Amino acid sequence: MLTQPMPADAVEPARKQLRAAAEDLDDQRVAALVLDLAAEAGVAAAWEQVCLPLLAMLGGDGAAEIAVEHALAEGIRVGLDVFRREPGRPLPADGVLLAGAEQETHCLGLHALAAALRERGRGCLHLGPALPWTALAGAVARVRPRVVVVWSQSPATGRAHRLVRLRKDFPGVRLHAAGPGWIEPVAPLSARLTSLAEATAACLTRRGDLEHKRYEPVPYRNTLT
């Protein structure tokens, strides 16, 4: 494990604080709380034990709750992006590229992964949501990363055949599918990431460490959404 779980008696108060800030539509306070929580408990614990459950609780029913959900999501995004970031002093990217699938606009999980990598002293090239497949291929050809993580939140954007094509075009790149949108079987050419800890470890692992490792299909646990 990259970080230890939060104590059970600390989880609920943290969720209540975040929810109260979101209900006040105070995304800046949400961001500050997420930043403090990540610093104290670690990015993985903050994301999987506090942020994800709260996001799941808000179904976006009605205009008021939709606004609360947006305030929460925006605050979480900002808090994660600020964590361990020093403008003008880039961390070593170490060949990791993150991007949302074409037309995919929800990529909070990638912000969590980028924050987790910075926590480990590593950076990444994060190209954000809704990157066209042609643009992603062009970026891979230009920067030649060793690891690419593509995020899909919705089945409408989770096109596994696109991953297969990308992998064939760049056989030296380790390609990973992340997010709940990949309902099509992900070919053995691509490994599916099912948790933030797993995604962080996959991005940090060197090729030599994979010589005797084989990725097996696992049920999606919905902890990286």
mmCIF file of C-alpha atoms in Angstrom:
data_model
loop_
_atom_site.group_PDB
_atom_site.id
_atom_site.type_symbol
_atom_site.label_atom_id
_atom_site.label_comp_id
_atom_site.label_asym_id
_atom_site.label_seq_id
_atom_site.Cartn_x
_atom_site.Cartn_y
_atom_site.Cartn_z
ATOM 1 C CA MET A 1 0.000 0.000 0.000
ATOM 2 C CA LEU A 2 1.205 3.492 -0.767
ATOM 3 C CA THR A 3 -0.597 5.086 2.174
ATOM 4 C CA GLN A 4 -2.360 3.838 5.269
ATOM 5 C CA PRO A 5 -6.154 4.067 5.541
ATOM 6 C CA MET A 6 -7.614 6.858 7.619
ATOM 7 C CA PRO A 7 -8.826 5.880 11.109
ATOM 8 C CA ALA A 8 -12.538 5.116 11.051
ATOM 9 C CA ASP A 9 -13.329 7.856 13.558
ATOM 10 C CA ALA A 10 -11.687 10.474 11.318
ATOM 11 C CA VAL A 11 -13.502 9.613 8.091
ATOM 12 C CA GLU A 12 -17.032 10.758 8.931
ATOM 13 C CA PRO A 13 -16.006 14.180 10.341
ATOM 14 C CA ALA A 14 -13.955 14.805 7.208
ATOM 15 C CA ARG A 15 -16.905 13.920 4.983
ATOM 16 C CA LYS A 16 -19.216 16.174 6.979
ATOM 17 C CA GLN A 17 -16.834 19.125 6.660
ATOM 18 C CA LEU A 18 -16.535 18.696 2.915
ATOM 19 C CA ARG A 19 -20.259 18.271 2.444
ATOM 20 C CA ALA A 20 -21.028 21.372 4.533
ATOM 21 C CA ALA A 21 -18.629 23.430 2.430
ATOM 22 C CA ALA A 22 -20.155 22.083 -0.781
ATOM 23 C CA GLU A 23 -23.698 22.794 0.433
ATOM 24 C CA ASP A 24 -22.589 26.376 1.054
ATOM 25 C CA LEU A 25 -21.374 26.340 -2.582
ATOM 26 C CA ASP A 26 -17.944 27.272 -1.253
ATOM 27 C CA ASP A 27 -15.630 25.451 -3.616
ATOM 28 C CA GLN A 28 -12.601 27.296 -2.242
ATOM 29 C CA ARG A 29 -13.254 25.910 1.241
ATOM 30 C CA VAL A 30 -13.718 22.464 -0.269
ATOM 31 C CA ALA A 31 -10.342 22.854 -1.977
ATOM 32 C CA ALA A 32 -8.656 23.937 1.255
ATOM 33 C CA LEU A 33 -10.138 20.980 3.138
ATOM 34 C CA VAL A 34 -9.043 18.521 0.444
ATOM 35 C CA LEU A 35 -5.547 19.997 0.438
ATOM 36 C CA ASP A 36 -5.241 19.660 4.214
ATOM 37 C CA LEU A 37 -6.710 16.165 4.163
ATOM 38 C CA ALA A 38 -4.297 14.969 1.473
ATOM 39 C CA ALA A 39 -1.372 16.391 3.439
ATOM 40 C CA GLU A 40 -2.484 14.703 6.661
ATOM 41 C CA ALA A 41 -3.887 11.362 5.478
ATOM 42 C CA GLY A 42 -2.335 10.906 2.046
ATOM 43 C CA VAL A 43 -3.887 11.337 -1.373
ATOM 44 C CA ALA A 44 -5.194 7.772 -1.717
ATOM 45 C CA ALA A 45 -6.946 7.799 1.660
ATOM 46 C CA ALA A 46 -8.417 11.258 1.102
ATOM 47 C CA TRP A 47 -9.668 10.296 -2.339
ATOM 48 C CA GLU A 48 -11.003 6.813 -1.699
ATOM 49 C CA GLN A 49 -12.360 7.217 1.833
ATOM 50 C CA VAL A 50 -13.692 10.773 1.746
ATOM 51 C CA CYS A 51 -14.008 12.315 -1.715
ATOM 52 C CA LEU A 52 -15.363 9.353 -3.674
ATOM 53 C CA PRO A 53 -18.083 8.403 -1.170
ATOM 54 C CA LEU A 54 -19.285 11.999 -1.052
ATOM 55 C CA LEU A 55 -19.423 12.260 -4.823
ATOM 56 C CA ALA A 56 -21.381 9.007 -4.934
ATOM 57 C CA MET A 57 -23.906 10.322 -2.391
ATOM 58 C CA LEU A 58 -24.780 13.305 -4.557
ATOM 59 C CA GLY A 59 -26.889 12.033 -7.387
ATOM 60 C CA GLY A 60 -27.534 15.414 -8.935
ATOM 61 C CA ASP A 61 -31.313 15.287 -8.402
ATOM 62 C CA GLY A 62 -32.712 18.776 -8.777
ATOM 63 C CA ALA A 63 -31.040 22.074 -9.527
ATOM 64 C CA ALA A 64 -29.888 22.706 -5.945
ATOM 65 C CA GLU A 65 -28.158 19.335 -5.572
ATOM 66 C CA ILE A 66 -26.562 19.647 -8.999
ATOM 67 C CA ALA A 67 -25.014 22.943 -7.888
ATOM 68 C CA VAL A 68 -23.751 21.316 -4.685
ATOM 69 C CA GLU A 69 -22.262 18.448 -6.672
ATOM 70 C CA HIS A 70 -20.489 20.879 -8.986
ATOM 71 C CA ALA A 71 -19.109 22.879 -6.062
ATOM 72 C CA LEU A 72 -17.837 19.686 -4.466
ATOM 73 C CA ALA A 73 -16.255 18.369 -7.659
ATOM 74 C CA GLU A 74 -14.634 21.688 -8.523
ATOM 75 C CA GLY A 75 -13.269 22.104 -5.007
ATOM 76 C CA ILE A 76 -11.866 18.574 -5.028
ATOM 77 C CA ARG A 77 -10.236 19.187 -8.409
ATOM 78 C CA VAL A 78 -8.588 22.414 -7.252
ATOM 79 C CA GLY A 79 -7.444 20.907 -3.954
ATOM 80 C CA LEU A 80 -5.862 17.947 -5.723
ATOM 81 C CA ASP A 81 -4.216 20.160 -8.328
ATOM 82 C CA VAL A 82 -2.672 22.443 -5.720
ATOM 83 C CA PHE A 83 -1.304 19.570 -3.646
ATOM 84 C CA ARG A 84 2.514 19.434 -3.792
ATOM 85 C CA ARG A 85 2.555 21.652 -6.870
ATOM 86 C CA GLU A 86 5.377 24.182 -7.235
ATOM 87 C CA PRO A 87 4.943 26.329 -10.353
ATOM 88 C CA GLY A 88 8.233 26.899 -12.100
ATOM 89 C CA ARG A 89 9.816 23.854 -10.480
ATOM 90 C CA PRO A 90 8.537 20.819 -12.376
ATOM 91 C CA LEU A 91 8.833 17.366 -10.894
ATOM 92 C CA PRO A 92 10.315 14.656 -13.103
ATOM 93 C CA ALA A 93 7.506 13.404 -15.326
ATOM 94 C CA ASP A 94 9.284 10.050 -15.660
ATOM 95 C CA GLY A 95 7.416 9.254 -18.835
ATOM 96 C CA VAL A 96 3.817 9.211 -17.571
ATOM 97 C CA LEU A 97 0.998 10.692 -19.673
ATOM 98 C CA LEU A 98 -2.600 11.036 -18.414
ATOM 99 C CA ALA A 99 -5.577 11.959 -20.579
ATOM 100 C CA GLY A 100 -9.341 11.712 -20.723
ATOM 101 C CA ALA A 101 -10.813 9.727 -23.591
ATOM 102 C CA GLU A 102 -12.291 11.593 -26.538
ATOM 103 C CA GLN A 103 -15.482 13.471 -25.486
ATOM 104 C CA GLU A 104 -14.970 12.451 -21.853
ATOM 105 C CA THR A 105 -15.418 15.558 -19.703
ATOM 106 C CA HIS A 106 -15.284 13.965 -16.219
ATOM 107 C CA CYS A 107 -11.730 13.134 -15.203
ATOM 108 C CA LEU A 108 -11.423 13.779 -11.476
ATOM 109 C CA GLY A 109 -9.727 10.419 -11.073
ATOM 110 C CA LEU A 110 -6.824 11.612 -13.210
ATOM 111 C CA HIS A 111 -6.396 14.658 -10.961
ATOM 112 C CA ALA A 112 -6.212 12.288 -7.998
ATOM 113 C CA LEU A 113 -3.622 10.166 -9.807
ATOM 114 C CA ALA A 114 -1.512 13.207 -10.708
ATOM 115 C CA ALA A 115 -1.605 14.328 -7.060
ATOM 116 C CA ALA A 116 -0.635 10.838 -5.893
ATOM 117 C CA LEU A 117 2.340 10.844 -8.255
ATOM 118 C CA ARG A 118 3.503 14.221 -6.948
ATOM 119 C CA GLU A 119 3.152 12.815 -3.442
ATOM 120 C CA ARG A 120 5.695 10.180 -4.476
ATOM 121 C CA GLY A 121 8.030 12.794 -5.915
ATOM 122 C CA ARG A 122 6.989 12.196 -9.508
ATOM 123 C CA GLY A 123 5.135 14.318 -11.990
ATOM 124 C CA CYS A 124 3.287 13.535 -15.200
ATOM 125 C CA LEU A 125 2.047 15.101 -18.395
ATOM 126 C CA HIS A 126 -1.658 15.584 -17.683
ATOM 127 C CA LEU A 127 -3.510 16.596 -20.840
ATOM 128 C CA GLY A 128 -6.921 16.810 -19.213
ATOM 129 C CA PRO A 129 -10.379 15.681 -20.344
ATOM 130 C CA ALA A 130 -11.847 15.047 -23.784
ATOM 131 C CA LEU A 131 -8.611 14.590 -25.697
ATOM 132 C CA PRO A 132 -9.316 13.404 -29.265
ATOM 133 C CA TRP A 133 -7.725 10.065 -30.042
ATOM 134 C CA THR A 134 -5.711 11.613 -32.873
ATOM 135 C CA ALA A 135 -4.372 14.264 -30.493
ATOM 136 C CA LEU A 136 -3.468 11.610 -27.933
ATOM 137 C CA ALA A 137 -1.610 9.607 -30.565
ATOM 138 C CA GLY A 138 0.218 12.746 -31.629
ATOM 139 C CA ALA A 139 1.195 13.524 -28.044
ATOM 140 C CA VAL A 140 2.474 9.980 -27.483
ATOM 141 C CA ALA A 141 4.536 10.184 -30.678
ATOM 142 C CA ARG A 142 5.978 13.504 -29.568
ATOM 143 C CA VAL A 143 6.882 12.848 -25.925
ATOM 144 C CA ARG A 144 7.323 9.036 -26.025
ATOM 145 C CA PRO A 145 6.038 8.246 -22.519
ATOM 146 C CA ARG A 146 6.599 4.827 -21.015
ATOM 147 C CA VAL A 147 3.102 4.783 -19.430
ATOM 148 C CA VAL A 148 -0.205 6.161 -20.748
ATOM 149 C CA VAL A 149 -3.404 6.183 -18.668
ATOM 150 C CA VAL A 150 -6.661 6.909 -20.518
ATOM 151 C CA TRP A 151 -9.735 7.772 -18.454
ATOM 152 C CA SER A 152 -13.349 6.986 -19.367
ATOM 153 C CA GLN A 153 -16.242 7.789 -17.051
ATOM 154 C CA SER A 154 -19.069 6.766 -19.374
ATOM 155 C CA PRO A 155 -19.655 3.812 -21.708
ATOM 156 C CA ALA A 156 -20.180 6.394 -24.444
ATOM 157 C CA THR A 157 -16.462 7.218 -24.290
ATOM 158 C CA GLY A 158 -14.961 3.872 -23.229
ATOM 159 C CA ARG A 159 -13.954 2.501 -26.608
ATOM 160 C CA ALA A 160 -11.635 -0.430 -25.983
ATOM 161 C CA HIS A 161 -10.871 -0.864 -29.686
ATOM 162 C CA ARG A 162 -9.275 2.576 -29.617
ATOM 163 C CA LEU A 163 -6.894 1.376 -26.932
ATOM 164 C CA VAL A 164 -6.016 -1.651 -29.023
ATOM 165 C CA ARG A 165 -5.215 0.577 -31.999
ATOM 166 C CA LEU A 166 -3.127 2.924 -29.876
ATOM 167 C CA ARG A 167 -1.211 0.009 -28.406
ATOM 168 C CA LYS A 168 -0.481 -1.386 -31.859
ATOM 169 C CA ASP A 169 0.773 2.006 -33.003
ATOM 170 C CA PHE A 170 3.036 2.345 -29.951
ATOM 171 C CA PRO A 171 4.118 -1.160 -28.894
ATOM 172 C CA GLY A 172 6.759 0.142 -26.497
ATOM 173 C CA VAL A 173 4.246 2.047 -24.375
ATOM 174 C CA ARG A 174 2.421 0.544 -21.389
ATOM 175 C CA LEU A 175 -1.212 1.496 -21.929
ATOM 176 C CA HIS A 176 -3.781 1.463 -19.121
ATOM 177 C CA ALA A 177 -7.546 1.946 -19.087
ATOM 178 C CA ALA A 178 -8.970 3.696 -16.016
ATOM 179 C CA GLY A 179 -12.454 4.712 -14.945
ATOM 180 C CA PRO A 180 -15.859 2.963 -15.016
ATOM 181 C CA GLY A 181 -16.607 3.651 -18.680
ATOM 182 C CA TRP A 182 -14.725 0.694 -20.126
ATOM 183 C CA ILE A 183 -17.602 -1.756 -20.448
ATOM 184 C CA GLU A 184 -16.147 -3.450 -23.510
ATOM 185 C CA PRO A 185 -13.561 -6.130 -22.715
ATOM 186 C CA VAL A 186 -10.172 -4.497 -22.460
ATOM 187 C CA ALA A 187 -7.764 -6.543 -24.534
ATOM 188 C CA PRO A 188 -4.699 -8.133 -22.935
ATOM 189 C CA LEU A 189 -2.688 -5.455 -24.708
ATOM 190 C CA SER A 190 -4.033 -3.018 -22.125
ATOM 191 C CA ALA A 191 -4.204 -3.360 -18.365
ATOM 192 C CA ARG A 192 -7.208 -2.020 -16.496
ATOM 193 C CA LEU A 193 -6.624 0.016 -13.358
ATOM 194 C CA THR A 194 -9.233 -0.355 -10.642
ATOM 195 C CA SER A 195 -7.982 1.719 -7.717
ATOM 196 C CA LEU A 196 -5.872 4.808 -7.113
ATOM 197 C CA ALA A 197 -3.195 2.807 -5.307
ATOM 198 C CA GLU A 198 -3.006 0.361 -8.222
ATOM 199 C CA ALA A 199 -2.846 3.185 -10.760
ATOM 200 C CA THR A 200 -0.086 4.953 -8.842
ATOM 201 C CA ALA A 201 1.943 1.766 -8.575
ATOM 202 C CA ALA A 202 1.485 1.060 -12.292
ATOM 203 C CA CYS A 203 2.785 4.508 -13.198
ATOM 204 C CA LEU A 204 5.795 4.158 -10.908
ATOM 205 C CA THR A 205 6.768 0.631 -11.953
ATOM 206 C CA ARG A 206 9.748 0.311 -14.264
ATOM 207 C CA ARG A 207 9.671 -2.017 -17.241
ATOM 208 C CA GLY A 208 12.237 -4.333 -15.698
ATOM 209 C CA ASP A 209 9.956 -4.877 -12.731
ATOM 210 C CA LEU A 210 7.250 -6.241 -15.049
ATOM 211 C CA GLU A 211 9.220 -9.065 -16.616
ATOM 212 C CA HIS A 212 7.606 -11.688 -14.408
ATOM 213 C CA LYS A 213 4.303 -9.948 -13.801
ATOM 214 C CA ARG A 214 1.139 -10.770 -15.709
ATOM 215 C CA TYR A 215 -1.993 -8.652 -15.446
ATOM 216 C CA GLU A 216 -5.119 -10.716 -14.844
ATOM 217 C CA PRO A 217 -8.705 -9.504 -15.338
ATOM 218 C CA VAL A 218 -10.246 -8.311 -12.083
ATOM 219 C CA PRO A 219 -13.755 -7.097 -11.235
ATOM 220 C CA TYR A 220 -14.104 -3.334 -11.329
ATOM 221 C CA ARG A 221 -14.287 -2.019 -7.742
ATOM 222 C CA ASN A 222 -15.278 1.562 -8.562
ATOM 223 C CA THR A 223 -12.583 3.135 -6.391
ATOM 224 C CA LEU A 224 -10.880 5.178 -9.078
ATOM 225 C CA THR A 225 -13.966 6.982 -10.394
#
